[in-house]
PDB file of C-alpha atoms in Angstrom:
ATOM      1  CA  UNK A   1     -52.954  93.891  42.427  1.00 42.00           C
ATOM      2  CA  UNK A   2     -51.470  96.623  40.289  1.00 44.00           C
ATOM      3  CA  UNK A   3     -54.814  96.997  38.520  1.00 46.00           C
ATOM      4  CA  UNK A   4     -56.592  97.687  41.818  1.00 47.00           C
ATOM      5  CA  UNK A   5     -54.135 100.401  42.772  1.00 48.00           C
ATOM      6  CA  UNK A   6     -54.516 102.015  39.387  1.00 48.00           C
ATOM      7  CA  UNK A   7     -58.241 102.340  39.989  1.00 79.00           C
ATOM      8  CA  UNK A   8     -57.814 104.117  43.285  1.00 92.00           C
ATOM      9  CA  UNK A   9     -54.523 105.436  44.571  1.00 94.00           C
ATOM     10  CA  UNK A  10     -53.636 105.607  48.268  1.00 96.00           C
ATOM     11  CA  UNK A  11     -53.502 109.351  47.935  1.00 95.00           C
ATOM     12  CA  UNK A  12     -57.125 109.360  46.759  1.00 95.00           C
ATOM     13  CA  UNK A  13     -58.233 106.825  49.330  1.00 97.00           C
ATOM     14  CA  UNK A  14     -57.191 108.894  52.349  1.00 97.00           C
ATOM     15  CA  UNK A  15     -59.639 111.576  51.204  1.00 96.00           C
ATOM     16  CA  UNK A  16     -62.529 109.092  51.204  1.00 97.00           C
ATOM     17  CA  UNK A  17     -62.121 107.645  54.682  1.00 98.00           C
ATOM     18  CA  UNK A  18     -64.784 109.731  56.463  1.00 97.00           C
ATOM     19  CA  UNK A  19     -67.285 109.203  53.629  1.00 96.00           C
ATOM     20  CA  UNK A  20     -66.405 105.499  53.721  1.00 97.00           C
ATOM     21  CA  UNK A  21     -66.928 105.178  57.476  1.00 96.00           C
ATOM     22  CA  UNK A  22     -70.116 107.271  57.358  1.00 93.00           C
ATOM     23  CA  UNK A  23     -71.577 105.059  54.665  1.00 93.00           C
ATOM     24  CA  UNK A  24     -71.790 108.073  52.374  1.00 93.00           C
ATOM     25  CA  UNK A  25     -70.090 106.480  49.360  1.00 95.00           C
ATOM     26  CA  UNK A  26     -72.015 104.990  46.460  1.00 95.00           C
ATOM     27  CA  UNK A  27     -72.003 101.173  46.621  1.00 95.00           C
ATOM     28  CA  UNK A  28     -69.548 100.893  43.743  1.00 94.00           C
ATOM     29  CA  UNK A  29     -67.145 103.391  45.316  1.00 94.00           C
ATOM     30  CA  UNK A  30     -67.435 101.669  48.682  1.00 96.00           C
ATOM     31  CA  UNK A  31     -66.440  98.366  47.078  1.00 95.00           C
ATOM     32  CA  UNK A  32     -63.515 100.021  45.369  1.00 95.00           C
ATOM     33  CA  UNK A  33     -62.258 101.156  48.759  1.00 96.00           C
ATOM     34  CA  UNK A  34     -62.830  97.670  50.226  1.00 96.00           C
ATOM     35  CA  UNK A  35     -60.872  96.054  47.390  1.00 95.00           C
ATOM     36  CA  UNK A  36     -58.022  98.514  47.848  1.00 95.00           C
ATOM     37  CA  UNK A  37     -57.926  97.976  51.607  1.00 97.00           C
ATOM     38  CA  UNK A  38     -57.803  94.204  51.136  1.00 96.00           C
ATOM     39  CA  UNK A  39     -54.487  94.433  49.280  1.00 95.00           C
ATOM     40  CA  UNK A  40     -52.829  97.585  50.682  1.00 96.00           C
ATOM     41  CA  UNK A  41     -51.158  97.375  54.058  1.00 96.00           C
ATOM     42  CA  UNK A  42     -50.491 101.138  54.281  1.00 97.00           C
ATOM     43  CA  UNK A  43     -54.121 102.111  53.716  1.00 97.00           C
ATOM     44  CA  UNK A  44     -55.362  99.316  55.944  1.00 98.00           C
ATOM     45  CA  UNK A  45     -53.221 100.746  58.757  1.00 97.00           C
ATOM     46  CA  UNK A  46     -54.330 104.267  57.887  1.00 98.00           C
ATOM     47  CA  UNK A  47     -58.038 103.430  58.178  1.00 98.00           C
ATOM     48  CA  UNK A  48     -57.350 101.557  61.420  1.00 98.00           C
ATOM     49  CA  UNK A  49     -55.593 104.663  62.807  1.00 97.00           C
ATOM     50  CA  UNK A  50     -58.528 106.788  61.695  1.00 98.00           C
ATOM     51  CA  UNK A  51     -60.896 104.491  63.603  1.00 97.00           C
ATOM     52  CA  UNK A  52     -58.627 104.573  66.655  1.00 97.00           C
ATOM     53  CA  UNK A  53     -58.537 108.366  66.494  1.00 97.00           C
ATOM     54  CA  UNK A  54     -62.347 108.526  66.479  1.00 97.00           C
ATOM     55  CA  UNK A  55     -62.565 106.013  69.320  1.00 96.00           C
ATOM     56  CA  UNK A  56     -60.038 107.907  71.419  1.00 95.00           C
ATOM     57  CA  UNK A  57     -61.726 111.245  70.718  1.00 95.00           C
ATOM     58  CA  UNK A  58     -64.944 109.727  72.064  1.00 93.00           C
ATOM     59  CA  UNK A  59     -63.254 109.181  75.398  1.00 90.00           C
ATOM     60  CA  UNK A  60     -62.261 112.790  75.978  1.00 87.00           C
ATOM     61  CA  UNK A  61     -63.906 114.080  79.059  1.00 70.00           C
ATOM     62  CA  UNK A  62     -66.404 116.840  78.533  1.00 69.00           C
ATOM     63  CA  UNK A  63     -65.928 119.713  80.931  1.00 71.00           C
ATOM     64  CA  UNK A  64     -68.584 120.478  83.499  1.00 77.00           C
ATOM     65  CA  UNK A  65     -70.752 123.511  83.920  1.00 88.00           C
ATOM     66  CA  UNK A  66     -69.201 125.959  86.390  1.00 89.00           C
ATOM     67  CA  UNK A  67     -71.075 126.145  89.717  1.00 90.00           C
ATOM     68  CA  UNK A  68     -71.432 129.926  89.234  1.00 91.00           C
ATOM     69  CA  UNK A  69     -73.123 129.489  85.864  1.00 93.00           C
ATOM     70  CA  UNK A  70     -75.404 126.820  87.254  1.00 93.00           C
ATOM     71  CA  UNK A  71     -76.496 129.067  90.136  1.00 93.00           C
ATOM     72  CA  UNK A  72     -77.209 131.972  87.812  1.00 94.00           C
ATOM     73  CA  UNK A  73     -79.220 129.730  85.507  1.00 96.00           C
ATOM     74  CA  UNK A  74     -81.193 128.116  88.316  1.00 95.00           C
ATOM     75  CA  UNK A  75     -82.062 131.579  89.630  1.00 96.00           C
ATOM     76  CA  UNK A  76     -83.265 132.509  86.176  1.00 96.00           C
ATOM     77  CA  UNK A  77     -85.333 129.326  86.056  1.00 96.00           C
ATOM     78  CA  UNK A  78     -86.999 130.089  89.400  1.00 96.00           C
ATOM     79  CA  UNK A  79     -87.753 133.648  88.329  1.00 95.00           C
ATOM     80  CA  UNK A  80     -89.194 132.369  85.031  1.00 95.00           C
ATOM     81  CA  UNK A  81     -91.418 129.862  86.776  1.00 94.00           C
ATOM     82  CA  UNK A  82     -92.591 132.390  89.373  1.00 93.00           C
ATOM     83  CA  UNK A  83     -93.503 134.931  86.674  1.00 86.00           C
TER      84      UNK A  83
ATOM     85  CA  UNK B   1     -69.625 104.559  73.353  1.00 42.00           C
ATOM     86  CA  UNK B   2     -69.348 108.249  74.261  1.00 45.00           C
ATOM     87  CA  UNK B   3     -71.228 109.414  77.315  1.00 44.00           C
ATOM     88  CA  UNK B   4     -73.168 112.108  75.428  1.00 44.00           C
ATOM     89  CA  UNK B   5     -74.620 109.600  73.013  1.00 45.00           C
ATOM     90  CA  UNK B   6     -76.364 107.527  75.640  1.00 46.00           C
ATOM     91  CA  UNK B   7     -77.631 110.587  77.434  1.00 48.00           C
ATOM     92  CA  UNK B   8     -78.954 112.244  74.283  1.00 50.00           C
ATOM     93  CA  UNK B   9     -80.979 109.161  73.452  1.00 47.00           C
ATOM     94  CA  UNK B  10     -82.435 109.089  76.900  1.00 50.00           C
ATOM     95  CA  UNK B  11     -83.379 112.770  76.708  1.00 51.00           C
ATOM     96  CA  UNK B  12     -85.002 112.233  73.303  1.00 48.00           C
ATOM     97  CA  UNK B  13     -87.006 109.257  74.559  1.00 51.00           C
ATOM     98  CA  UNK B  14     -88.555 111.248  77.367  1.00 77.00           C
ATOM     99  CA  UNK B  15     -88.721 114.682  75.804  1.00 85.00           C
ATOM    100  CA  UNK B  16     -92.429 115.178  76.381  1.00 87.00           C
ATOM    101  CA  UNK B  17     -91.996 114.310  80.061  1.00 90.00           C
ATOM    102  CA  UNK B  18     -89.025 116.627  80.295  1.00 91.00           C
ATOM    103  CA  UNK B  19     -91.026 119.501  78.829  1.00 92.00           C
ATOM    104  CA  UNK B  20     -93.835 118.863  81.290  1.00 92.00           C
ATOM    105  CA  UNK B  21     -91.356 118.871  84.174  1.00 94.00           C
ATOM    106  CA  UNK B  22     -89.756 122.127  83.017  1.00 95.00           C
ATOM    107  CA  UNK B  23     -93.100 123.832  82.591  1.00 94.00           C
ATOM    108  CA  UNK B  24     -94.061 122.648  86.065  1.00 95.00           C
ATOM    109  CA  UNK B  25     -90.945 124.341  87.474  1.00 95.00           C
ATOM    110  CA  UNK B  26     -88.904 121.195  88.176  1.00 95.00           C
ATOM    111  CA  UNK B  27     -85.445 122.580  89.016  1.00 95.00           C
ATOM    112  CA  UNK B  28     -83.703 119.201  88.885  1.00 94.00           C
ATOM    113  CA  UNK B  29     -84.953 118.696  85.344  1.00 94.00           C
ATOM    114  CA  UNK B  30     -83.657 122.104  84.294  1.00 96.00           C
ATOM    115  CA  UNK B  31     -80.290 121.537  86.016  1.00 95.00           C
ATOM    116  CA  UNK B  32     -79.916 118.190  84.208  1.00 93.00           C
ATOM    117  CA  UNK B  33     -80.671 119.829  80.877  1.00 94.00           C
ATOM    118  CA  UNK B  34     -78.129 122.575  81.550  1.00 95.00           C
ATOM    119  CA  UNK B  35     -75.450 120.031  82.489  1.00 92.00           C
ATOM    120  CA  UNK B  36     -76.172 118.070  79.349  1.00 90.00           C
ATOM    121  CA  UNK B  37     -75.992 120.917  76.840  1.00 92.00           C
ATOM    122  CA  UNK B  38     -74.213 123.880  78.376  1.00 94.00           C
ATOM    123  CA  UNK B  39     -70.639 122.757  77.582  1.00 90.00           C
ATOM    124  CA  UNK B  40     -71.604 122.136  73.937  1.00 88.00           C
ATOM    125  CA  UNK B  41     -73.387 125.470  73.776  1.00 92.00           C
ATOM    126  CA  UNK B  42     -70.208 127.210  74.916  1.00 91.00           C
ATOM    127  CA  UNK B  43     -68.152 125.324  72.347  1.00 85.00           C
ATOM    128  CA  UNK B  44     -70.480 126.094  69.486  1.00 87.00           C
ATOM    129  CA  UNK B  45     -70.646 129.739  70.586  1.00 89.00           C
ATOM    130  CA  UNK B  46     -66.867 129.899  70.346  1.00 84.00           C
ATOM    131  CA  UNK B  47     -67.127 129.521  66.588  1.00 82.00           C
ATOM    132  CA  UNK B  48     -68.863 132.858  66.417  1.00 85.00           C
ATOM    133  CA  UNK B  49     -67.362 135.004  69.145  1.00 86.00           C
ATOM    134  CA  UNK B  50     -63.790 135.864  69.977  1.00 78.00           C
ATOM    135  CA  UNK B  51     -63.313 134.955  73.621  1.00 85.00           C
ATOM    136  CA  UNK B  52     -64.258 132.058  75.897  1.00 86.00           C
ATOM    137  CA  UNK B  53     -65.860 134.569  78.277  1.00 92.00           C
ATOM    138  CA  UNK B  54     -68.137 135.916  75.543  1.00 93.00           C
ATOM    139  CA  UNK B  55     -69.009 132.358  74.512  1.00 92.00           C
ATOM    140  CA  UNK B  56     -70.042 131.636  78.105  1.00 94.00           C
ATOM    141  CA  UNK B  57     -72.240 134.763  78.098  1.00 95.00           C
ATOM    142  CA  UNK B  58     -73.842 133.721  74.817  1.00 96.00           C
ATOM    143  CA  UNK B  59     -74.546 130.244  76.219  1.00 96.00           C
ATOM    144  CA  UNK B  60     -76.141 131.701  79.355  1.00 97.00           C
ATOM    145  CA  UNK B  61     -78.198 134.093  77.271  1.00 97.00           C
ATOM    146  CA  UNK B  62     -79.351 131.080  75.247  1.00 97.00           C
ATOM    147  CA  UNK B  63     -80.876 129.507  78.363  1.00 98.00           C
ATOM    148  CA  UNK B  64     -82.815 132.694  79.020  1.00 97.00           C
ATOM    149  CA  UNK B  65     -84.058 132.484  75.426  1.00 97.00           C
ATOM    150  CA  UNK B  66     -85.012 128.863  76.013  1.00 97.00           C
ATOM    151  CA  UNK B  67     -87.028 129.791  79.104  1.00 97.00           C
ATOM    152  CA  UNK B  68     -88.728 132.662  77.291  1.00 95.00           C
ATOM    153  CA  UNK B  69     -89.771 130.414  74.442  1.00 95.00           C
ATOM    154  CA  UNK B  70     -90.555 127.251  76.377  1.00 94.00           C
ATOM    155  CA  UNK B  71     -94.298 127.777  76.648  1.00 91.00           C
ATOM    156  CA  UNK B  72     -94.519 128.346  72.914  1.00 92.00           C
ATOM    157  CA  UNK B  73     -92.254 125.404  71.974  1.00 93.00           C
ATOM    158  CA  UNK B  74     -94.409 122.945  70.036  1.00 87.00           C
ATOM    159  CA  UNK B  75     -91.962 120.108  69.577  1.00 85.00           C
ATOM    160  CA  UNK B  76     -91.845 120.331  65.791  1.00 85.00           C
ATOM    161  CA  UNK B  77     -88.078 119.934  66.056  1.00 85.00           C
ATOM    162  CA  UNK B  78     -86.290 118.173  68.886  1.00 87.00           C
ATOM    163  CA  UNK B  79     -85.662 120.220  72.001  1.00 91.00           C
ATOM    164  CA  UNK B  80     -81.926 119.953  71.332  1.00 90.00           C
ATOM    165  CA  UNK B  81     -82.226 121.292  67.789  1.00 88.00           C
ATOM    166  CA  UNK B  82     -84.397 124.121  69.023  1.00 92.00           C
ATOM    167  CA  UNK B  83     -81.943 125.073  71.795  1.00 95.00           C
ATOM    168  CA  UNK B  84     -79.011 125.162  69.379  1.00 92.00           C
ATOM    169  CA  UNK B  85     -80.985 127.281  66.924  1.00 91.00           C
ATOM    170  CA  UNK B  86     -81.574 129.816  69.653  1.00 95.00           C
ATOM    171  CA  UNK B  87     -77.861 129.748  70.393  1.00 94.00           C
ATOM    172  CA  UNK B  88     -76.952 130.284  66.732  1.00 91.00           C
ATOM    173  CA  UNK B  89     -79.227 133.332  66.510  1.00 92.00           C
ATOM    174  CA  UNK B  90     -77.863 134.902  69.677  1.00 95.00           C
ATOM    175  CA  UNK B  91     -74.256 134.124  68.754  1.00 92.00           C
ATOM    176  CA  UNK B  92     -74.638 135.553  65.250  1.00 89.00           C
ATOM    177  CA  UNK B  93     -76.193 138.748  66.589  1.00 92.00           C
ATOM    178  CA  UNK B  94     -73.364 139.061  69.081  1.00 92.00           C
ATOM    179  CA  UNK B  95     -70.696 138.383  66.433  1.00 86.00           C
ATOM    180  CA  UNK B  96     -72.128 141.045  64.128  1.00 86.00           C
ATOM    181  CA  UNK B  97     -72.286 143.531  67.001  1.00 87.00           C
ATOM    182  CA  UNK B  98     -68.634 142.788  67.810  1.00 84.00           C
ATOM    183  CA  UNK B  99     -67.708 143.229  64.157  1.00 80.00           C
ATOM    184  CA  UNK B 100     -66.714 139.594  63.634  1.00 74.00           C
ATOM    185  CA  UNK B 101     -66.977 137.720  60.359  1.00 67.00           C
ATOM    186  CA  UNK B 102     -69.383 134.821  60.650  1.00 63.00           C
ATOM    187  CA  UNK B 103     -67.485 131.572  60.282  1.00 62.00           C
ATOM    188  CA  UNK B 104     -69.771 129.795  57.863  1.00 58.00           C
ATOM    189  CA  UNK B 105     -70.532 132.767  55.679  1.00 49.00           C
ATOM    190  CA  UNK B 106     -66.806 133.319  55.304  1.00 43.00           C
ATOM    191  CA  UNK B 107     -66.366 129.685  54.442  1.00 50.00           C
ATOM    192  CA  UNK B 108     -69.551 128.857  52.605  1.00 54.00           C
ATOM    193  CA  UNK B 109     -68.048 126.017  50.680  1.00 62.00           C
ATOM    194  CA  UNK B 110     -65.052 124.467  52.419  1.00 68.00           C
ATOM    195  CA  UNK B 111     -64.781 121.937  49.596  1.00 65.00           C
ATOM    196  CA  UNK B 112     -63.663 124.735  47.269  1.00 68.00           C
ATOM    197  CA  UNK B 113     -60.423 125.178  49.165  1.00 76.00           C
ATOM    198  CA  UNK B 114     -58.613 121.845  49.083  1.00 80.00           C
ATOM    199  CA  UNK B 115     -56.818 120.676  52.192  1.00 88.00           C
ATOM    200  CA  UNK B 116     -55.185 117.255  51.831  1.00 92.00           C
ATOM    201  CA  UNK B 117     -55.748 114.734  54.623  1.00 94.00           C
ATOM    202  CA  UNK B 118     -52.133 113.577  54.360  1.00 95.00           C
ATOM    203  CA  UNK B 119     -49.137 115.600  53.194  1.00 92.00           C
ATOM    204  CA  UNK B 120     -48.178 115.088  49.525  1.00 90.00           C
ATOM    205  CA  UNK B 121     -44.637 114.097  50.573  1.00 91.00           C
ATOM    206  CA  UNK B 122     -45.993 110.854  52.024  1.00 94.00           C
ATOM    207  CA  UNK B 123     -46.970 109.606  48.564  1.00 95.00           C
ATOM    208  CA  UNK B 124     -45.119 108.602  45.434  1.00 94.00           C
ATOM    209  CA  UNK B 125     -45.443 110.891  42.467  1.00 90.00           C
ATOM    210  CA  UNK B 126     -48.530 110.551  40.257  1.00 87.00           C
ATOM    211  CA  UNK B 127     -46.086 109.900  37.391  1.00 88.00           C
ATOM    212  CA  UNK B 128     -44.456 106.996  39.226  1.00 90.00           C
ATOM    213  CA  UNK B 129     -44.158 104.119  36.681  1.00 89.00           C
ATOM    214  CA  UNK B 130     -45.284 101.316  38.989  1.00 87.00           C
ATOM    215  CA  UNK B 131     -47.075 102.772  42.038  1.00 89.00           C
ATOM    216  CA  UNK B 132     -48.448 106.223  41.223  1.00 90.00           C
ATOM    217  CA  UNK B 133     -49.971 107.884  44.284  1.00 93.00           C
ATOM    218  CA  UNK B 134     -49.040 104.942  46.499  1.00 94.00           C
ATOM    219  CA  UNK B 135     -47.532 105.418  49.956  1.00 96.00           C
ATOM    220  CA  UNK B 136     -43.885 106.446  49.896  1.00 94.00           C
ATOM    221  CA  UNK B 137     -43.796 106.387  53.693  1.00 93.00           C
ATOM    222  CA  UNK B 138     -46.423 103.972  54.915  1.00 94.00           C
ATOM    223  CA  UNK B 139     -48.183 104.545  58.250  1.00 96.00           C
ATOM    224  CA  UNK B 140     -47.157 101.980  60.875  1.00 95.00           C
ATOM    225  CA  UNK B 141     -49.583 100.459  63.398  1.00 95.00           C
ATOM    226  CA  UNK B 142     -49.646 102.255  66.731  1.00 95.00           C
ATOM    227  CA  UNK B 143     -48.707 100.362  69.880  1.00 93.00           C
ATOM    228  CA  UNK B 144     -51.803  99.810  72.039  1.00 91.00           C
ATOM    229  CA  UNK B 145     -50.189 100.781  75.334  1.00 92.00           C
ATOM    230  CA  UNK B 146     -48.920 104.115  73.990  1.00 92.00           C
ATOM    231  CA  UNK B 147     -52.273 104.795  72.360  1.00 92.00           C
ATOM    232  CA  UNK B 148     -54.085 104.437  75.663  1.00 90.00           C
ATOM    233  CA  UNK B 149     -51.608 106.476  77.721  1.00 93.00           C
ATOM    234  CA  UNK B 150     -52.879 109.608  79.447  1.00 92.00           C
ATOM    235  CA  UNK B 151     -50.299 111.697  77.631  1.00 94.00           C
ATOM    236  CA  UNK B 152     -51.631 110.587  74.254  1.00 95.00           C
ATOM    237  CA  UNK B 153     -55.052 111.766  75.302  1.00 93.00           C
ATOM    238  CA  UNK B 154     -53.576 115.150  76.184  1.00 94.00           C
ATOM    239  CA  UNK B 155     -51.985 115.414  72.733  1.00 95.00           C
ATOM    240  CA  UNK B 156     -55.333 114.541  71.220  1.00 96.00           C
ATOM    241  CA  UNK B 157     -57.082 117.269  73.201  1.00 93.00           C
ATOM    242  CA  UNK B 158     -54.399 119.775  72.147  1.00 95.00           C
ATOM    243  CA  UNK B 159     -54.769 118.793  68.508  1.00 97.00           C
ATOM    244  CA  UNK B 160     -58.528 119.392  68.670  1.00 94.00           C
ATOM    245  CA  UNK B 161     -58.007 122.722  70.427  1.00 90.00           C
ATOM    246  CA  UNK B 162     -55.616 123.802  67.642  1.00 92.00           C
ATOM    247  CA  UNK B 163     -58.189 123.206  64.865  1.00 92.00           C
ATOM    248  CA  UNK B 164     -59.982 126.051  63.102  1.00 88.00           C
ATOM    249  CA  UNK B 165     -63.192 126.882  65.003  1.00 84.00           C
ATOM    250  CA  UNK B 166     -65.620 125.283  62.540  1.00 87.00           C
ATOM    251  CA  UNK B 167     -63.679 122.020  62.336  1.00 92.00           C
ATOM    252  CA  UNK B 168     -63.302 121.958  66.109  1.00 90.00           C
ATOM    253  CA  UNK B 169     -67.040 122.407  66.603  1.00 89.00           C
ATOM    254  CA  UNK B 170     -67.916 119.613  64.186  1.00 93.00           C
ATOM    255  CA  UNK B 171     -65.433 117.043  65.561  1.00 95.00           C
ATOM    256  CA  UNK B 172     -66.392 117.884  69.141  1.00 91.00           C
ATOM    257  CA  UNK B 173     -70.102 117.436  68.588  1.00 91.00           C
ATOM    258  CA  UNK B 174     -69.737 114.342  66.400  1.00 94.00           C
ATOM    259  CA  UNK B 175     -66.876 112.441  68.005  1.00 95.00           C
ATOM    260  CA  UNK B 176     -66.658 113.714  71.584  1.00 91.00           C
ATOM    261  CA  UNK B 177     -70.371 114.156  72.225  1.00 86.00           C
ATOM    262  CA  UNK B 178     -71.548 111.455  69.853  1.00 89.00           C
ATOM    263  CA  UNK B 179     -74.151 113.532  68.005  1.00 90.00           C
ATOM    264  CA  UNK B 180     -75.542 112.276  64.693  1.00 93.00           C
ATOM    265  CA  UNK B 181     -74.575 114.077  61.488  1.00 93.00           C
ATOM    266  CA  UNK B 182     -78.140 115.405  61.176  1.00 91.00           C
ATOM    267  CA  UNK B 183     -78.029 116.891  64.665  1.00 89.00           C
ATOM    268  CA  UNK B 184     -74.729 118.600  63.885  1.00 91.00           C
ATOM    269  CA  UNK B 185     -75.993 119.891  60.539  1.00 89.00           C
ATOM    270  CA  UNK B 186     -79.039 121.394  62.216  1.00 85.00           C
ATOM    271  CA  UNK B 187     -77.177 122.930  65.127  1.00 83.00           C
ATOM    272  CA  UNK B 188     -74.478 124.467  62.942  1.00 84.00           C
ATOM    273  CA  UNK B 189     -76.630 125.147  59.896  1.00 82.00           C
ATOM    274  CA  UNK B 190     -74.369 123.168  57.555  1.00 87.00           C
ATOM    275  CA  UNK B 191     -75.041 121.191  54.411  1.00 90.00           C
ATOM    276  CA  UNK B 192     -74.498 117.449  54.605  1.00 91.00           C
ATOM    277  CA  UNK B 193     -71.427 117.699  52.377  1.00 91.00           C
ATOM    278  CA  UNK B 194     -69.837 120.529  54.324  1.00 91.00           C
ATOM    279  CA  UNK B 195     -70.447 118.750  57.601  1.00 93.00           C
ATOM    280  CA  UNK B 196     -68.547 115.751  56.263  1.00 94.00           C
ATOM    281  CA  UNK B 197     -65.765 117.836  54.721  1.00 94.00           C
ATOM    282  CA  UNK B 198     -65.183 119.660  58.008  1.00 94.00           C
ATOM    283  CA  UNK B 199     -65.352 116.414  59.989  1.00 97.00           C
ATOM    284  CA  UNK B 200     -62.920 114.724  57.619  1.00 97.00           C
ATOM    285  CA  UNK B 201     -60.402 117.551  57.840  1.00 96.00           C
ATOM    286  CA  UNK B 202     -60.642 117.658  61.596  1.00 97.00           C
ATOM    287  CA  UNK B 203     -60.201 113.886  61.993  1.00 98.00           C
ATOM    288  CA  UNK B 204     -57.371 113.814  59.460  1.00 98.00           C
ATOM    289  CA  UNK B 205     -55.437 116.488  61.325  1.00 97.00           C
ATOM    290  CA  UNK B 206     -56.003 114.876  64.684  1.00 98.00           C
ATOM    291  CA  UNK B 207     -54.844 111.513  63.287  1.00 98.00           C
ATOM    292  CA  UNK B 208     -51.740 113.188  61.882  1.00 97.00           C
ATOM    293  CA  UNK B 209     -51.013 114.795  65.256  1.00 97.00           C
ATOM    294  CA  UNK B 210     -51.301 111.424  66.977  1.00 97.00           C
ATOM    295  CA  UNK B 211     -49.078 109.851  64.354  1.00 96.00           C
ATOM    296  CA  UNK B 212     -46.318 112.400  64.801  1.00 94.00           C
ATOM    297  CA  UNK B 213     -46.498 111.786  68.543  1.00 95.00           C
ATOM    298  CA  UNK B 214     -46.742 107.979  68.443  1.00 93.00           C
ATOM    299  CA  UNK B 215     -44.300 107.237  65.655  1.00 83.00           C
ATOM    300  CA  UNK B 216     -41.652 109.946  65.616  1.00 66.00           C
ATOM    301  CA  UNK B 217     -39.721 109.971  62.362  1.00 58.00           C
TER     302      UNK B 217
END
């Protein structure tokens, strides 16, 4: 267990989480992260929180287009098509 | 799955039909396109210009640019990529005119300026005899009910709003709108590495903000 931590510290791991989740790490590096996560409760929780953050961010409502802007743009569209 | 993701895929699947409809003067098709992309256009514009009102103007001007170029658009890139390129050009011109520094030229290589994902005080010293760089204060799992509360969502939105403009743009397009990393790189003219660095910093800060709300020390 100690050996695994020596290879990759928690402090280093938190900088790799986006690369890890994006599949941007080299296979060897990805496995190093997996091995660390298997034995480290703190980092396991950290990555879980990171995933939850992404999931929750995906549920934020996107604001609508203002009716004024839409009217202006539709007018522009009609003028463009008529031209 | 975020709403924008599903919609974007649908738009991509029928892009040729959409172009035909627009060229034929189909107002509903144009209105749908505006609803899909206008909010993101405004957000991306905000990276370049100082006020929300100017960003709105830049986004509206982008649609005029889209209409002007539509007959010449050959579909070599996706419609979305093309629209956001038009936006970037208009926004940059506007920023220069207003005497603003362009965000990405000022920050060409974000990786050169380190910004830790988690404060150094959360970890044991690198000289620690047994656990160098290990957690000193471990993160604790968040309670599900608190995580899903409306107030937590508000904190999340505030945390995103408080990010530097470039980080905010990247996290919004990737994680709120569900764009792919390639789409974000094209729209914001970023390298693959910088896109990921900015995304990582944004997510790390938002996670930290949620943590300080959900597990007060």
